[in-house]
Amino acid sequence: MEESGYESVLCVKPDVHVYRIPPRATNRGYRAAEWQLDQPSWSGRLRITAKGQMAYIKLEDRTSGELFAQAPVDQFPGTAVESVTDSSRYFVIRIEDGNGRRAFIGIGFGDRGDAFDFNVALQDHFKWVKQQCEFAKQAQNPDQSPKLDLGFKEGQTIKLNIANMKKKEGAAGNPRARPASTGGLSLLPPPPGGKTSTLIPPPGEQLSVGGSLVQPAVAPTSDQLPARPNQAGSSSDLSTIFPHVTSGKELPHLGQRKEGEAFLSWPVFGA
C-alpha cells in the first residue's frame, strides 16, 4: 500500500503528563505504581496523527505547539505503545528522534475518558489499515476471491404454492361486468320493492327512456301570460258564462240601470 502525502489528525488531548520509568526487570509488564506519579517530568498536549499506514504520537507544548517528543507507531498493540498492568490511564510509548535514537517513557491522563479515546483512536486507524491491505490483495488477485454459488446442490428441492397463484389469476381474469349505457342520461334500476322516481333533466337536455328521447314539458313562467279569449266571441260563449242573459242582447253595464229595467237575477250559491 502506497503512503499518502497528507497527514490527518486522529485525536487531540489537551492534558497529558510524561514520567520517567525504571527499566523493566522482568517480562511481567510495566506498573504505574512504580513511577513517581506526583512528580511528572513534563506536561503538555498530546496529538495523534496519521500519514499512510503510520500513526504518530506527538507531545507538544500547549501554548506554542512546539514538539517535545514523537513516537512513530507501525502497529497496535505492539512494542511502540503498551498499556500498564495496574491502571487504564497510563501507557508506555517508544519515542524516537531524527537520528535513530529511541527511549521508553511513561504517559498518563488525568481523565479516564481521555485514555479511552487515545486507545480507540489507535485501534480504529490500524483496523482501517488492515482493511486497505485486504482490498489491495483482492484487486491484485481477483480470481482467488471466493465466488458466490447460487446453484442447487445435489438433491436440493424447492416447493412452490400454486393454489394461491391460480386464485389470483382467476380473480384478475374475470372482472365484474358493468351495465352498458343507453346514451344520454343513464338511469339506475330502482331498488327491489321501490317505486321508480321520475328525474327532471336540466333545461335544454333530453331524457332518455327505453332508448327514445322524450322532450320534457316546459311549464309557463311568470313572464308568459295565458292567451286572452277572443272578445268577439259568439253569443253561445256568453250564454255559457252568463246563463240568465238571452242571446242577441247586449250585456248591461254593471252599476248602471235604465228606467223600467230590473236587476239581473244572479244565481245565489248555497240558496
mmCIF file with all atom_site columns, N, CA and C in Angstrom, residues 15 23 26 52 55 63 69 71 95-96 108 126 129 142 148 163 182 199 216 237-238 242 253 269:
data_model
loop_
_atom_site.group_PDB
_atom_site.id
_atom_site.type_symbol
_atom_site.label_atom_id
_atom_site.label_alt_id
_atom_site.label_comp_id
_atom_site.label_asym_id
_atom_site.label_entity_id
_atom_site.label_seq_id
_atom_site.pdbx_PDB_ins_code
_atom_site.Cartn_x
_atom_site.Cartn_y
_atom_site.Cartn_z
_atom_site.occupancy
_atom_site.B_iso_or_equiv
_atom_site.pdbx_formal_charge
_atom_site.auth_seq_id
_atom_site.auth_comp_id
_atom_site.auth_asym_id
_atom_site.auth_atom_id
_atom_site.pdbx_PDB_model_num
ATOM 1  N N  . ASP A 1 15  ? -4.420   17.634  27.864  1.00 0.00 ? 15  ASP A N  1
ATOM 2  C CA . ASP A 1 15  ? -3.736   17.457  29.152  1.00 0.00 ? 15  ASP A CA 1
ATOM 3  C C  . ASP A 1 15  ? -3.154   16.051  29.233  1.00 0.00 ? 15  ASP A C  1
ATOM 4  N N  . PRO A 1 23  ? 13.844   0.818   34.368  1.00 0.00 ? 23  PRO A N  1
ATOM 5  C CA . PRO A 1 23  ? 13.972   -0.298  33.421  1.00 0.00 ? 23  PRO A CA 1
ATOM 6  C C  . PRO A 1 23  ? 13.148   -1.499  33.887  1.00 0.00 ? 23  PRO A C  1
ATOM 7  N N  . THR A 1 26  ? 11.608   -7.685  34.611  1.00 0.00 ? 26  THR A N  1
ATOM 8  C CA . THR A 1 26  ? 11.017   -8.956  34.186  1.00 0.00 ? 26  THR A CA 1
ATOM 9  C C  . THR A 1 26  ? 10.082   -8.698  33.004  1.00 0.00 ? 26  THR A C  1
ATOM 10 N N  . GLY A 1 52  ? -0.543   7.806   5.814   1.00 0.00 ? 52  GLY A N  1
ATOM 11 C CA . GLY A 1 52  ? -0.467   6.480   5.229   1.00 0.00 ? 52  GLY A CA 1
ATOM 12 C C  . GLY A 1 52  ? -0.791   5.420   6.266   1.00 0.00 ? 52  GLY A C  1
ATOM 13 N N  . ALA A 1 55  ? 1.097    5.827   12.178  1.00 0.00 ? 55  ALA A N  1
ATOM 14 C CA . ALA A 1 55  ? 0.494    6.759   13.126  1.00 0.00 ? 55  ALA A CA 1
ATOM 15 C C  . ALA A 1 55  ? 1.603    7.357   13.970  1.00 0.00 ? 55  ALA A C  1
ATOM 16 N N  . THR A 1 63  ? 0.808    25.937  24.541  1.00 0.00 ? 63  THR A N  1
ATOM 17 C CA . THR A 1 63  ? 0.663    27.307  24.045  1.00 0.00 ? 63  THR A CA 1
ATOM 18 C C  . THR A 1 63  ? 1.278    27.483  22.663  1.00 0.00 ? 63  THR A C  1
ATOM 19 N N  . ALA A 1 69  ? 8.366    15.569  21.944  1.00 0.00 ? 69  ALA A N  1
ATOM 20 C CA . ALA A 1 69  ? 8.818    14.225  21.584  1.00 0.00 ? 69  ALA A CA 1
ATOM 21 C C  . ALA A 1 69  ? 7.783    13.620  20.643  1.00 0.00 ? 69  ALA A C  1
ATOM 22 N N  . ALA A 1 71  ? 6.508    9.707   18.842  1.00 0.00 ? 71  ALA A N  1
ATOM 23 C CA . ALA A 1 71  ? 6.594    8.250   18.866  1.00 0.00 ? 71  ALA A CA 1
ATOM 24 C C  . ALA A 1 71  ? 5.904    7.694   17.629  1.00 0.00 ? 71  ALA A C  1
ATOM 25 N N  . ILE A 1 95  ? 9.640    6.627   22.051  1.00 0.00 ? 95  ILE A N  1
ATOM 26 C CA . ILE A 1 95  ? 9.885    7.849   21.285  1.00 0.00 ? 95  ILE A CA 1
ATOM 27 C C  . ILE A 1 95  ? 11.175   7.712   20.494  1.00 0.00 ? 95  ILE A C  1
ATOM 28 N N  . GLU A 1 96  ? 11.248   8.469   19.384  1.00 0.00 ? 96  GLU A N  1
ATOM 29 C CA . GLU A 1 96  ? 12.418   8.438   18.513  1.00 0.00 ? 96  GLU A CA 1
ATOM 30 C C  . GLU A 1 96  ? 12.750   9.864   18.083  1.00 0.00 ? 96  GLU A C  1
ATOM 31 N N  . GLY A 1 108 ? 0.530    9.595   31.039  1.00 0.00 ? 108 GLY A N  1
ATOM 32 C CA . GLY A 1 108 ? -0.697   9.353   31.807  1.00 0.00 ? 108 GLY A CA 1
ATOM 33 C C  . GLY A 1 108 ? -1.701   10.476  31.589  1.00 0.00 ? 108 GLY A C  1
ATOM 34 N N  . PHE A 1 126 ? -5.530   1.371   12.766  1.00 0.00 ? 126 PHE A N  1
ATOM 35 C CA . PHE A 1 126 ? -4.910   0.146   12.277  1.00 0.00 ? 126 PHE A CA 1
ATOM 36 C C  . PHE A 1 126 ? -5.950   -0.875  11.799  1.00 0.00 ? 126 PHE A C  1
ATOM 37 N N  . VAL A 1 129 ? -6.179   0.256   8.288   1.00 0.00 ? 129 VAL A N  1
ATOM 38 C CA . VAL A 1 129 ? -5.003   -0.181  7.539   1.00 0.00 ? 129 VAL A CA 1
ATOM 39 C C  . VAL A 1 129 ? -5.132   -1.642  7.130   1.00 0.00 ? 129 VAL A C  1
ATOM 40 N N  . PRO A 1 142 ? -7.979   -11.094 -8.324  1.00 0.00 ? 142 PRO A N  1
ATOM 41 C CA . PRO A 1 142 ? -9.451   -11.197 -8.235  1.00 0.00 ? 142 PRO A CA 1
ATOM 42 C C  . PRO A 1 142 ? -9.961   -12.626 -8.354  1.00 0.00 ? 142 PRO A C  1
ATOM 43 N N  . LEU A 1 148 ? -19.608  -16.552 -5.222  1.00 0.00 ? 148 LEU A N  1
ATOM 44 C CA . LEU A 1 148 ? -20.909  -16.867 -4.660  1.00 0.00 ? 148 LEU A CA 1
ATOM 45 C C  . LEU A 1 148 ? -21.608  -17.892 -5.554  1.00 0.00 ? 148 LEU A C  1
ATOM 46 N N  . ALA A 1 163 ? -51.579  -23.002 -5.666  1.00 0.00 ? 163 ALA A N  1
ATOM 47 C CA . ALA A 1 163 ? -53.013  -22.786 -5.430  1.00 0.00 ? 163 ALA A CA 1
ATOM 48 C C  . ALA A 1 163 ? -53.325  -21.304 -5.292  1.00 0.00 ? 163 ALA A C  1
ATOM 49 N N  . THR A 1 182 ? -77.334  3.515   -22.284 1.00 0.00 ? 182 THR A N  1
ATOM 50 C CA . THR A 1 182 ? -78.179  3.675   -23.460 1.00 0.00 ? 182 THR A CA 1
ATOM 51 C C  . THR A 1 182 ? -77.992  5.020   -24.123 1.00 0.00 ? 182 THR A C  1
ATOM 52 N N  . LEU A 1 199 ? -87.036  11.549  -13.053 1.00 0.00 ? 199 LEU A N  1
ATOM 53 C CA . LEU A 1 199 ? -85.978  12.549  -12.986 1.00 0.00 ? 199 LEU A CA 1
ATOM 54 C C  . LEU A 1 199 ? -86.278  13.645  -13.969 1.00 0.00 ? 199 LEU A C  1
ATOM 55 N N  . PRO A 1 216 ? -89.029  17.114  -22.429 1.00 0.00 ? 216 PRO A N  1
ATOM 56 C CA . PRO A 1 216 ? -89.788  17.444  -21.221 1.00 0.00 ? 216 PRO A CA 1
ATOM 57 C C  . PRO A 1 216 ? -90.711  18.621  -21.466 1.00 0.00 ? 216 PRO A C  1
ATOM 58 N N  . ASP A 1 237 ? -121.007 31.472  -26.320 1.00 0.00 ? 237 ASP A N  1
ATOM 59 C CA . ASP A 1 237 ? -119.998 31.530  -25.267 1.00 0.00 ? 237 ASP A CA 1
ATOM 60 C C  . ASP A 1 237 ? -120.454 32.436  -24.152 1.00 0.00 ? 237 ASP A C  1
ATOM 61 N N  . LEU A 1 238 ? -121.095 33.538  -24.474 1.00 0.00 ? 238 LEU A N  1
ATOM 62 C CA . LEU A 1 238 ? -121.567 34.458  -23.437 1.00 0.00 ? 238 LEU A CA 1
ATOM 63 C C  . LEU A 1 238 ? -122.705 33.849  -22.660 1.00 0.00 ? 238 LEU A C  1
ATOM 64 N N  . PHE A 1 242 ? -122.835 33.661  -18.767 1.00 0.00 ? 242 PHE A N  1
ATOM 65 C CA . PHE A 1 242 ? -123.975 34.325  -18.126 1.00 0.00 ? 242 PHE A CA 1
ATOM 66 C C  . PHE A 1 242 ? -125.244 33.616  -18.578 1.00 0.00 ? 242 PHE A C  1
ATOM 67 N N  . HIS A 1 253 ? -124.228 47.352  -18.510 1.00 0.00 ? 253 HIS A N  1
ATOM 68 C CA . HIS A 1 253 ? -123.034 47.749  -17.748 1.00 0.00 ? 253 HIS A CA 1
ATOM 69 C C  . HIS A 1 253 ? -123.319 47.615  -16.270 1.00 0.00 ? 253 HIS A C  1
ATOM 70 N N  . PHE A 1 269 ? -125.524 31.242  -4.690  1.00 0.00 ? 269 PHE A N  1
ATOM 71 C CA . PHE A 1 269 ? -124.925 29.956  -4.318  1.00 0.00 ? 269 PHE A CA 1
ATOM 72 C C  . PHE A 1 269 ? -125.306 29.621  -2.897  1.00 0.00 ? 269 PHE A C  1
#
